[in-house]
Coordinates of C-alpha atoms in Angstrom, one line a residue:
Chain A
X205 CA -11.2 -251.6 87.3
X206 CA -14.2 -253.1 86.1
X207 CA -15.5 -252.2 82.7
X208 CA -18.6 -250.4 83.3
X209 CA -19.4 -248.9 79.7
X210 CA -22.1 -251.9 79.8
X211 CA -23.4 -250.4 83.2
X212 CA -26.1 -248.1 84.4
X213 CA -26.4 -246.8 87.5
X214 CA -29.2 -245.2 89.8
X215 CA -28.5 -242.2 92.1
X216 CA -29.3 -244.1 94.9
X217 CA -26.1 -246.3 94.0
X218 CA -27.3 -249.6 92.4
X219 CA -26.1 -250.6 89.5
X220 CA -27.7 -253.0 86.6
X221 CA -26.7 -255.1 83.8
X222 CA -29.0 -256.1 81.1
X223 CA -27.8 -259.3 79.1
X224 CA -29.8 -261.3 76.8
X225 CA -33.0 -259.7 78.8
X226 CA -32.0 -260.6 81.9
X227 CA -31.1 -257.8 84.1
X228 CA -27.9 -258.3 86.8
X229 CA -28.5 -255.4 89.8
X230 CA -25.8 -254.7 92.8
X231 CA -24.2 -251.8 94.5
X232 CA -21.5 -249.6 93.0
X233 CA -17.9 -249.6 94.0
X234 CA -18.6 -245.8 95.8
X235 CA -21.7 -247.4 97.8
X236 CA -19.9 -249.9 98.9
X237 CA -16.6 -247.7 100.4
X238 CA -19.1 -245.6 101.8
X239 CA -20.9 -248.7 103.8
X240 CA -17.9 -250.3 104.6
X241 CA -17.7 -253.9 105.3
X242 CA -20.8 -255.4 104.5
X243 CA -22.3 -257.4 107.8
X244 CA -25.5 -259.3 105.7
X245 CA -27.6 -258.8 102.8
X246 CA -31.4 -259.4 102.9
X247 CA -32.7 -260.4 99.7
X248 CA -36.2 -260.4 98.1
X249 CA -37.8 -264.4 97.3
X250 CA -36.8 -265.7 93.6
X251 CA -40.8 -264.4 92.0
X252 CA -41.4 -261.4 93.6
X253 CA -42.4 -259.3 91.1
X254 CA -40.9 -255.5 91.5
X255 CA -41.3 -251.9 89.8
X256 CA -38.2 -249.9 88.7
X257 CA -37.3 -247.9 92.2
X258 CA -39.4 -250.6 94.4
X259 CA -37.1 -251.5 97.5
X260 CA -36.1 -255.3 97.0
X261 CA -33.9 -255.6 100.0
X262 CA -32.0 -254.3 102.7
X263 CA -27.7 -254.3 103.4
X264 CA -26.6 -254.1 106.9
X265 CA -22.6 -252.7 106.6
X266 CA -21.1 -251.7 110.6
X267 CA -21.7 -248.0 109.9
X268 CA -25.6 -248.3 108.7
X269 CA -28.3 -250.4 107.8
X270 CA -29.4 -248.8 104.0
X271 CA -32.4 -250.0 101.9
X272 CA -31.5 -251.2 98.1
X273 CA -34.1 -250.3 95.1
X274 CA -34.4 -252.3 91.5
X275 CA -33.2 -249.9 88.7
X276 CA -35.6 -251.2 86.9
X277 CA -39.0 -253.0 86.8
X278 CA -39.5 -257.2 86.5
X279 CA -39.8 -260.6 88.3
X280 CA -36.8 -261.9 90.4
X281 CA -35.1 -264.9 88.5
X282 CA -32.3 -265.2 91.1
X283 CA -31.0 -264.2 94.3
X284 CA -26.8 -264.5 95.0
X285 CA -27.5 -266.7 97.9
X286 CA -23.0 -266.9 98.1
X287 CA -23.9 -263.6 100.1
X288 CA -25.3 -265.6 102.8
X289 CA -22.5 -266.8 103.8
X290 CA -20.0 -264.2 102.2
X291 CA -21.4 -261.0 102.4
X292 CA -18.0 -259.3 102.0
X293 CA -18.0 -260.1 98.0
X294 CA -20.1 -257.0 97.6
X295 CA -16.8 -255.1 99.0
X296 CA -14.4 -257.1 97.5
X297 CA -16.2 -257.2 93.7
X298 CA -19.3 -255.2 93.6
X299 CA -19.7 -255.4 89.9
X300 CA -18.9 -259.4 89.8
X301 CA -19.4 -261.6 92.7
X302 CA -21.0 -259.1 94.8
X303 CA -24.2 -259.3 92.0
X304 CA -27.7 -259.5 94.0
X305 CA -30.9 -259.9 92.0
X306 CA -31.3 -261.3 88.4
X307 CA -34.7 -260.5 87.1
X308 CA -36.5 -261.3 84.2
X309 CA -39.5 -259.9 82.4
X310 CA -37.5 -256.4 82.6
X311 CA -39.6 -253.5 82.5
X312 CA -37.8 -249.8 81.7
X313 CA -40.4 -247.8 82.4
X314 CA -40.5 -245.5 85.1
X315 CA -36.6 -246.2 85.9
X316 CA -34.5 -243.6 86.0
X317 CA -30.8 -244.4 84.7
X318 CA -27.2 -243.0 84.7
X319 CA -24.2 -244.4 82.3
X320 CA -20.8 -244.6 84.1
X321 CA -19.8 -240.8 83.0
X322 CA -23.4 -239.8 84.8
X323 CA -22.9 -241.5 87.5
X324 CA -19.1 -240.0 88.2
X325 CA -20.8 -236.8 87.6
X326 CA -23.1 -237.3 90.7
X327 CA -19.6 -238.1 92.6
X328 CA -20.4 -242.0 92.3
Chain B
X260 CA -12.0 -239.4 105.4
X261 CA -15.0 -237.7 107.6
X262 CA -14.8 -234.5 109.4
X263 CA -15.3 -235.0 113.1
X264 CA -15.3 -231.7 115.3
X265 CA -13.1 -230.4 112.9
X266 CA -10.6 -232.6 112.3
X267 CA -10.6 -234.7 109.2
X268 CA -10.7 -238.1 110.6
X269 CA -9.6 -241.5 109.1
X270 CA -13.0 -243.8 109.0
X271 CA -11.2 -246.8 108.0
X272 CA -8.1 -247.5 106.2
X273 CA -8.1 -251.2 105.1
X274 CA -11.6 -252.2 106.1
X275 CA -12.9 -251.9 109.6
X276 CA -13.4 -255.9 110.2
X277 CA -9.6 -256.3 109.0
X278 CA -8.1 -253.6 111.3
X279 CA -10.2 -254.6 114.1
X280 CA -8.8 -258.0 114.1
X281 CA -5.4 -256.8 113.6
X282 CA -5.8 -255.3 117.0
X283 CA -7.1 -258.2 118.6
X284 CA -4.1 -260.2 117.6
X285 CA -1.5 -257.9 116.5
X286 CA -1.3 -254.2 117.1
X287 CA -3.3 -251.5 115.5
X288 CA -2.0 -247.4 115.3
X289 CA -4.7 -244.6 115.8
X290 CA -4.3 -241.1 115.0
X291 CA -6.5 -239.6 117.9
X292 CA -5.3 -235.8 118.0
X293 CA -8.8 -234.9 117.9
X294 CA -8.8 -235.7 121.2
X295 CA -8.7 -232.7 123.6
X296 CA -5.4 -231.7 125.9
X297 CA -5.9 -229.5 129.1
X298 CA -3.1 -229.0 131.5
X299 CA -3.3 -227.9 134.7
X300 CA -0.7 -226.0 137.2
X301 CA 0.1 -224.7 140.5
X302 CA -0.4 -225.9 144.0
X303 CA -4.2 -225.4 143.2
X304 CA -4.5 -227.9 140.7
X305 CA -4.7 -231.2 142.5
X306 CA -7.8 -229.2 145.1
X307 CA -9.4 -228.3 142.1
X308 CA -9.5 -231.5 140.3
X309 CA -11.1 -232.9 143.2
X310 CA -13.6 -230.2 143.4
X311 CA -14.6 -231.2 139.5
X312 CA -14.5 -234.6 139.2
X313 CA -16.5 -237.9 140.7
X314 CA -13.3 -239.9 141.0
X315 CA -10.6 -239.7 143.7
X316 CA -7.8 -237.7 142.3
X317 CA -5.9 -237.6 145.6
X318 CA -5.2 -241.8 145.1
X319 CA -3.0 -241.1 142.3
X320 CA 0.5 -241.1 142.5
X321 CA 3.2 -239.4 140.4
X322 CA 3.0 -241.0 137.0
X323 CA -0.7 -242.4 137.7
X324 CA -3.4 -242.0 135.6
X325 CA -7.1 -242.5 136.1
X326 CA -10.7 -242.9 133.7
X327 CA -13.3 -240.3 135.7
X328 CA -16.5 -238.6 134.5
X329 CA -17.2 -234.5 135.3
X330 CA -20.5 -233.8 136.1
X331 CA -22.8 -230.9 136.6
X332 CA -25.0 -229.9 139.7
X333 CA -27.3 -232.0 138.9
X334 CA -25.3 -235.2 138.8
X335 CA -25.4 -235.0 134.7
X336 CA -22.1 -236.0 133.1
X337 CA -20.7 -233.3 130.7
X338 CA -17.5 -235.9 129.8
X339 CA -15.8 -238.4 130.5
X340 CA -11.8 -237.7 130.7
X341 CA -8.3 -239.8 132.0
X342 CA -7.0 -237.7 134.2
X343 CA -3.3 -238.0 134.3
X344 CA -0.5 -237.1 137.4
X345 CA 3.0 -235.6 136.3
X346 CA 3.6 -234.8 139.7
X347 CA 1.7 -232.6 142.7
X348 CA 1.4 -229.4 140.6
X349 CA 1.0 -231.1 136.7
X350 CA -1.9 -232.7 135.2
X351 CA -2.9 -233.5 132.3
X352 CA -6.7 -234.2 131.6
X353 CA -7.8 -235.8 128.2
X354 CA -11.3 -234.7 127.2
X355 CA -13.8 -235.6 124.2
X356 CA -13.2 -233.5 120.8
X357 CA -17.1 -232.5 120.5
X358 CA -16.9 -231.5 124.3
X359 CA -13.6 -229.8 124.6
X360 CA -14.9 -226.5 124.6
X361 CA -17.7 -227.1 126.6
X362 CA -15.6 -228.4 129.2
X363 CA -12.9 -226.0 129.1
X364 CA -15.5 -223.1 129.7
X365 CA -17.1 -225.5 132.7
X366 CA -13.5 -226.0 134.0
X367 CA -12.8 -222.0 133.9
X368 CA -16.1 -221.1 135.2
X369 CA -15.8 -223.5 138.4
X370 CA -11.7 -223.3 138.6
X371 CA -11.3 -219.4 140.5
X372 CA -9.1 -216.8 138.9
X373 CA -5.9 -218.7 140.9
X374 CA -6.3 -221.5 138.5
X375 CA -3.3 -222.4 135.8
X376 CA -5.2 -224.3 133.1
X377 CA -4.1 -224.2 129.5
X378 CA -6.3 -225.9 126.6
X379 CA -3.5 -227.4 124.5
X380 CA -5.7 -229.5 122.0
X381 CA -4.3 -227.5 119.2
X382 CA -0.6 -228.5 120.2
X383 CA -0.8 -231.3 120.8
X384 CA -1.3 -234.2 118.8
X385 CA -2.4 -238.2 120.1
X386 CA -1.3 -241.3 118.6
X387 CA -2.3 -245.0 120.1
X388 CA -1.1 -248.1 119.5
X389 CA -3.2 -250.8 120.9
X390 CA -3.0 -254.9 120.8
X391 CA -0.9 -257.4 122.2
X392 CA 2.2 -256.6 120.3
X393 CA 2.2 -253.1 121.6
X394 CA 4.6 -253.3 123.9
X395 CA 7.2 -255.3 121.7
X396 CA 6.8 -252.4 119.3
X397 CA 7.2 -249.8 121.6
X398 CA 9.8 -251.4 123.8
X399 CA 12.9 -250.9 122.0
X400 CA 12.5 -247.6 120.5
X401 CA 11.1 -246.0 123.8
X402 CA 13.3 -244.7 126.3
X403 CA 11.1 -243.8 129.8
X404 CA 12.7 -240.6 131.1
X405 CA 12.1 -241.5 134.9
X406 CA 14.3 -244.8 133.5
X407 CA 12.9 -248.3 133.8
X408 CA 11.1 -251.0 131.1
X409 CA 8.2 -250.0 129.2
X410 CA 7.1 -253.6 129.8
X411 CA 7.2 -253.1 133.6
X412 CA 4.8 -250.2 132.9
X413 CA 1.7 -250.6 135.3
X414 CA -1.4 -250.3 133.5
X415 CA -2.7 -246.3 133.8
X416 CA 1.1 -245.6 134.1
X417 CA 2.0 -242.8 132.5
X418 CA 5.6 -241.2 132.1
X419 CA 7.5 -238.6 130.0
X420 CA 9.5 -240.4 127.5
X421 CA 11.9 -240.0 124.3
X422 CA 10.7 -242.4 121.3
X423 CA 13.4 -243.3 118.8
X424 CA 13.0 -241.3 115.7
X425 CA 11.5 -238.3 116.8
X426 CA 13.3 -235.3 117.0
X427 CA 15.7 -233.7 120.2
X428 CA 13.0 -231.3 121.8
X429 CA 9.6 -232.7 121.3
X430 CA 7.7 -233.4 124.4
X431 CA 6.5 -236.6 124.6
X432 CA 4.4 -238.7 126.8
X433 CA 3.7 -242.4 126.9
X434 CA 1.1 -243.7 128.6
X435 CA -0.5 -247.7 129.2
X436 CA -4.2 -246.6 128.3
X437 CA -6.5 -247.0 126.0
X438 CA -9.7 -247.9 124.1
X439 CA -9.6 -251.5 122.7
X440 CA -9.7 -253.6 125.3
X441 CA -6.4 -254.9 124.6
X442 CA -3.0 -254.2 126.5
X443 CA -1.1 -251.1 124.6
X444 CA -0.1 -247.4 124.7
X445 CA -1.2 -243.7 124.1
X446 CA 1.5 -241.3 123.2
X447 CA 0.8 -237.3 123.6
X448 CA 3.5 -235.5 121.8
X449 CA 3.7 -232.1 120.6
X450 CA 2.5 -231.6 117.4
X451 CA 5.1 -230.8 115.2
X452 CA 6.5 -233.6 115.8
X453 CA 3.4 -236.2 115.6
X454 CA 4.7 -236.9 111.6
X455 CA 7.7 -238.1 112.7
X456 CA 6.3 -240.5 115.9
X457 CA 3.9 -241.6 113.6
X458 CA 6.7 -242.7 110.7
X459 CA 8.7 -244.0 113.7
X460 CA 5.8 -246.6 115.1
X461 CA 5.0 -247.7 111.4
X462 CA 8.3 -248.5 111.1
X463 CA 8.8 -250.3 114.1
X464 CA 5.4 -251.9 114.0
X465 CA 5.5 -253.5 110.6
X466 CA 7.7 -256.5 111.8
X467 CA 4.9 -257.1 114.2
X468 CA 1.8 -257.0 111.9
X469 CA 0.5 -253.5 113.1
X470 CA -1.3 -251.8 110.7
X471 CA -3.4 -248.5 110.9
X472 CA -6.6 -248.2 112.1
X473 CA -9.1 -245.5 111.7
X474 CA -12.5 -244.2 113.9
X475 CA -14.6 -247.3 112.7
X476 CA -12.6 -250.0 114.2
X477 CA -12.1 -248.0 117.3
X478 CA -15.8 -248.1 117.8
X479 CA -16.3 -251.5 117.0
X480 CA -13.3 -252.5 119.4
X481 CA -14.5 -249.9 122.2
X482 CA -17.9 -251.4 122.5
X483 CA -16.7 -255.1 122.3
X484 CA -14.8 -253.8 125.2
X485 CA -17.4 -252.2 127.0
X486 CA -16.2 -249.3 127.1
X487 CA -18.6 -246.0 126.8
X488 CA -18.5 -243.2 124.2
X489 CA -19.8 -239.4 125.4
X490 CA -22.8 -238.6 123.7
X491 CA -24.2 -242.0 122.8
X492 CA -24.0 -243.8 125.8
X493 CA -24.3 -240.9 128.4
X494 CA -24.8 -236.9 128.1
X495 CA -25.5 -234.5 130.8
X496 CA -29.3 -236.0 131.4
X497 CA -27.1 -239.3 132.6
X498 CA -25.9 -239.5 135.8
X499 CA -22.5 -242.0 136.4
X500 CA -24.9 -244.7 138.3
X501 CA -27.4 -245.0 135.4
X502 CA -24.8 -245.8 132.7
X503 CA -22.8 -248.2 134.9
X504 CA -19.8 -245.9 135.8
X505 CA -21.0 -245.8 139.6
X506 CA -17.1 -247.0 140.5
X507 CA -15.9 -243.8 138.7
X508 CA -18.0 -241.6 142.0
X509 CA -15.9 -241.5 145.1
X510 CA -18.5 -239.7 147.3
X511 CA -16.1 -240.2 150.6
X512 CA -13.2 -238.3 149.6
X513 CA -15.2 -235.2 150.3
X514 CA -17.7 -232.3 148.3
X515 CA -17.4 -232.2 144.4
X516 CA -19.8 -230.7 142.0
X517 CA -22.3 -232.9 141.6
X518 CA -21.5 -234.8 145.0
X519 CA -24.9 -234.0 146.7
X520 CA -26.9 -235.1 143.8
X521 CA -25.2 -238.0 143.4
X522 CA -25.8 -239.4 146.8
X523 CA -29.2 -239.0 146.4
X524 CA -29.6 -240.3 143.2
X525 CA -27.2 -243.5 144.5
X526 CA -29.3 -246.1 145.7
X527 CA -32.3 -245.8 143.1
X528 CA -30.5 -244.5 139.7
X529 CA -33.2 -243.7 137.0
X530 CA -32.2 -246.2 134.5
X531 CA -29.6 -248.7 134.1
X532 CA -27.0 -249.9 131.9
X533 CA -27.1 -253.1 130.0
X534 CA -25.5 -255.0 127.5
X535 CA -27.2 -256.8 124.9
X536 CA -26.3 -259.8 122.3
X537 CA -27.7 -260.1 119.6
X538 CA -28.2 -262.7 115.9
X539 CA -25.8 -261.9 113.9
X540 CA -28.1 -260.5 110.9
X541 CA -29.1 -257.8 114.0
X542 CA -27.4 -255.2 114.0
X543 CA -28.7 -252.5 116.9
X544 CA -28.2 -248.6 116.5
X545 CA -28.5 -246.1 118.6
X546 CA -31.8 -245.0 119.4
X547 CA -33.8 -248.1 118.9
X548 CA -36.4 -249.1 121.3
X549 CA -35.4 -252.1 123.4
X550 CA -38.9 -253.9 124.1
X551 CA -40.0 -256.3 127.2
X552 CA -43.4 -257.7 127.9
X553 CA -44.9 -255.7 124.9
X554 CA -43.8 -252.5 126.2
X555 CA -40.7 -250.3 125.4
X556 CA -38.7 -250.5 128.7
X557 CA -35.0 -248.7 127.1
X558 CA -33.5 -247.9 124.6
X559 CA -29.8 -248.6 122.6
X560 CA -27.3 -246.4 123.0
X561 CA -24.8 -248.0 121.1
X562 CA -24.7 -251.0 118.7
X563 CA -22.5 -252.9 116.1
X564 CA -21.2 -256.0 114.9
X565 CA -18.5 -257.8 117.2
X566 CA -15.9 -259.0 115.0
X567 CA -14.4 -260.7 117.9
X568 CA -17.7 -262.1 119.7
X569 CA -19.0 -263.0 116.4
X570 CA -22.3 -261.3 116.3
X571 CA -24.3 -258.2 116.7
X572 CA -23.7 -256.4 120.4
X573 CA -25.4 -253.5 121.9
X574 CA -25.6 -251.3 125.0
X575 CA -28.9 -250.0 126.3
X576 CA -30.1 -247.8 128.8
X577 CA -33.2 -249.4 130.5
X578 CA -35.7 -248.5 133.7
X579 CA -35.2 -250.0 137.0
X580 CA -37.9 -252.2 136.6
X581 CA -36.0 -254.1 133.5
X582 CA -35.9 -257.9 134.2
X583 CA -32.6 -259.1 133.0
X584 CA -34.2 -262.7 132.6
X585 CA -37.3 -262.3 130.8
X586 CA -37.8 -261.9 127.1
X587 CA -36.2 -258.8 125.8
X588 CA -36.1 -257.9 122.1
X589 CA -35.2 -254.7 119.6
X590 CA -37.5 -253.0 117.2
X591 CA -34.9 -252.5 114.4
X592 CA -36.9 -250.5 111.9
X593 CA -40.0 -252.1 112.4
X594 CA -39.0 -255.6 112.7
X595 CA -38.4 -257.1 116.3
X596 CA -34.9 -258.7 117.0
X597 CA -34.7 -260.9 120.4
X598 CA -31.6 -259.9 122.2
X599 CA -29.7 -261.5 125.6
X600 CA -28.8 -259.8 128.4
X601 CA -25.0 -260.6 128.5
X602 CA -22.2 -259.2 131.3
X603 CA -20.2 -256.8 129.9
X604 CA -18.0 -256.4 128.5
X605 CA -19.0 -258.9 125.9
X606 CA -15.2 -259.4 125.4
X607 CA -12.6 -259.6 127.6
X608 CA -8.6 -259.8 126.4
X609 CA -6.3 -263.2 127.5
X610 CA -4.5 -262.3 130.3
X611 CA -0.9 -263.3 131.0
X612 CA 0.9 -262.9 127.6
X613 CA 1.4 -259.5 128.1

């Protein structure tokens, strides 16, 4: 199991990482048992400039197509392009390989975040 | 695990993409007790059968068992069921969990007090095993009670049967059916005894690479297949022709509920069934429009990603006036998806290995 103490969650399942200002978002382990296997990923363009809660994308699984929202506010740095092509990372590793956006310019405000003990609270 | 009229039902156990393949090229084992179990007796039953549903149940021999829909007055279909022959006075009928009850009052209602019927859903339990290794799993634990090779089995063959491993007493039933699309086997055993047919065909399946599967990859296989699902692709406002089931209406073997309606409603159905391919980053659910020349002209009734066919496939129920060449897309939340009008099923197994 992933060490998560560095983690904070939303309720609507994303997680984010904030290293060195940069901020690391995906989807936690419990979203992604609850999609099942993951058929694609749509991601947002590497500047789009988002607020904390703003949709950024869209994941397709075989049970449901579900929107995905930025924990927090800033510009998009990088995309995992990998999930192009392997979309099934964010099943297999969804706190490592399965990563999605990097933004910069992070902005808190107006997000709304869980630590790992939260987040198990909400049944995550 | 999801609850699914009642029953808490396995979605998936190792992934849905992974057990779907298994099946394709190995063997898959489902738990399907949710699955309703009527049986019906006396030297009534095979005259009332008739009377209730479209197909012919009078072409069915001893150990025979045939796919049928039931439908109202109106030529609506309230299920689809397998209707199975143990001889002239025995049937078993398999009906839809979220319609058993339904039915079962529909079967009373239009059965006469002389009718033997007994809803057994509750004692009996229904395990498949599907894929091309099926039958060298089943083989040489299964002993057919009429005698004879489970491999020689026709296909909608159905016999009683003793399964290594299960215990002296419990009524079992094999049976060459089922819902993949692949070659394999349904077993309907009583259900305090389903534990031990279960632990029996792991056992026996592990050699060959079977591995269990749960409701996802049965829907994903299913609809590769072509093969409908009550209450997505047709309900009672559906008539047999309008979903593509116009082979399961035998209106010459005489009156049946529904007969006169559907006789009219024959040669000019009000929609029609289609299947759809779609990109694989397209992933149609039921419900979505289906869209020609501008216009919506259908709708999905069901969609998913093919793990066989290797993209996103769909069903949809279209007007008359559909062209099957033309442009045809999906609005998929807002966005418009271009789709093909494909045969279906979109796949069909190898033949001659098994």
């Amino acid at each position: 199991m992933a060490d998560l103490s560095e983690y904070r969650f939303t309720k609507s399942h994303e997680w984010v990482h904030l290293e060195g200002g940069v901020a690391t978002v995906g989807i936690s382990d419990h979203a992604q048992a609850e999609l099942g296997d993951v058929i694609f990923i749509e991601l947002p363009t590497v500047g789009a400039v988002l607020k904390a809660g703003e949709k950024f994308g869209t994941i397709e699984s075989v049970k449901a197509a579900s929107d995905l929202y930025v924990p927090v506010g800033g510009t998009v740095a990088a995309v995992n392009d990998q999930l192009s092509d392997a979309p099934e990372r964010v099943n297999g590793d969804p706190y490592g390989e399965g990563w999605m956006v990097r933004l910069n310019n992070v902005d808190e405000s107006g997000s709304d975040l869980l630590d790992e003990a939260g987040y198990k609270a909400i049944g995550g | 695990m999801v609850d699914f009229a009642g029953y808490d039902m396995p979605l998936q156990y190792s992934g849905i993409r992974d057990e779907h393949l298994a099946v394709r090229q190995r063997a898959g084992i489902f738990d399907v007790s949710h699955m309703g179990e009527v049986l019906v007796s006396g030297d009534a039953a095979q005259g009332w059968l008739q009377q209730l549903v479209s197909n012919d149940v009078s072409r069915l021999d001893d150990g025979q068992a045939q796919y049928t829909v039931m439908c109202n007055q109106e030529g609506g279909i309230l299920d689809d069921l397998i209707v199975y022959r143990g001889d002239q006075e025995h049937y078993l009928v398999i009906v839809n969990a979220s319609t058993r009850e339904k039915d079962v009052s529909w079967m009373r209602e239009h059965g006469g007090g002389e009718l033997d019927l007994v809803d057994a859903s509750d004692e009996l339990a229904l395990i498949a095993v599907q894929g091309p290794r099926s039958v060298d799993i089943l083989e040489p634990i299964t002993t057919l009670d009429g005698g004879g090779s489970l491999r020689e089995m026709g296909s909608f063959a159905t016999s009683r049967a003793r399964i290594a491993g299960v215990p002296d007493g419990v009524n079992q039933r094999i049976s060459r059916t089922g819902y993949s699309g692949e070659d394999g086997f349904e077993i309907v055993v009583d259900a305090g005894g389903a534990v031990e047919l279960w632990d029996a065909l792991m056992a026996a399946g592990g050699e060959h690479g079977m591995v269990p599967a749960g409701l996802g990859a049965r829907d994903t296989l299913r609809l590769e297949a072509g093969l409908r699902l009550y209450g997505q692709d047709m309900d009672e406002a559906t008539d047999p022709y309008s979903c593509g089931l116009g082979w399961t209406v035998k209106l010459d073997k005489g009156d049946f509920i529904g007969g006169d309606a559907l006789r009219q409603l024959r040669g000019a159905p009000p929609r029609r069934f289609v299947g759809l391919r779609l990109g694989p980053r397209h992933i149609a659910r039921h419900g979505q429009p289906v869209i020609q020349d501008g216009r919506q002209v259908g709708v999905i009734t069901s969609g998913t990603f093919g793990f066989t066919v290797g993209t996103a496939v769909a069903t949809a129920s279209v007007s008359p006036d559909f062209d099957r060449d033309g442009d045809v897309a999906v609005d998929i939340r807002g966005s418009k998806a271009s789709a093909e009008v494909v045969p279906l099923p979109f796949y069909k197994r190898p033949r001659g290995d098994g």
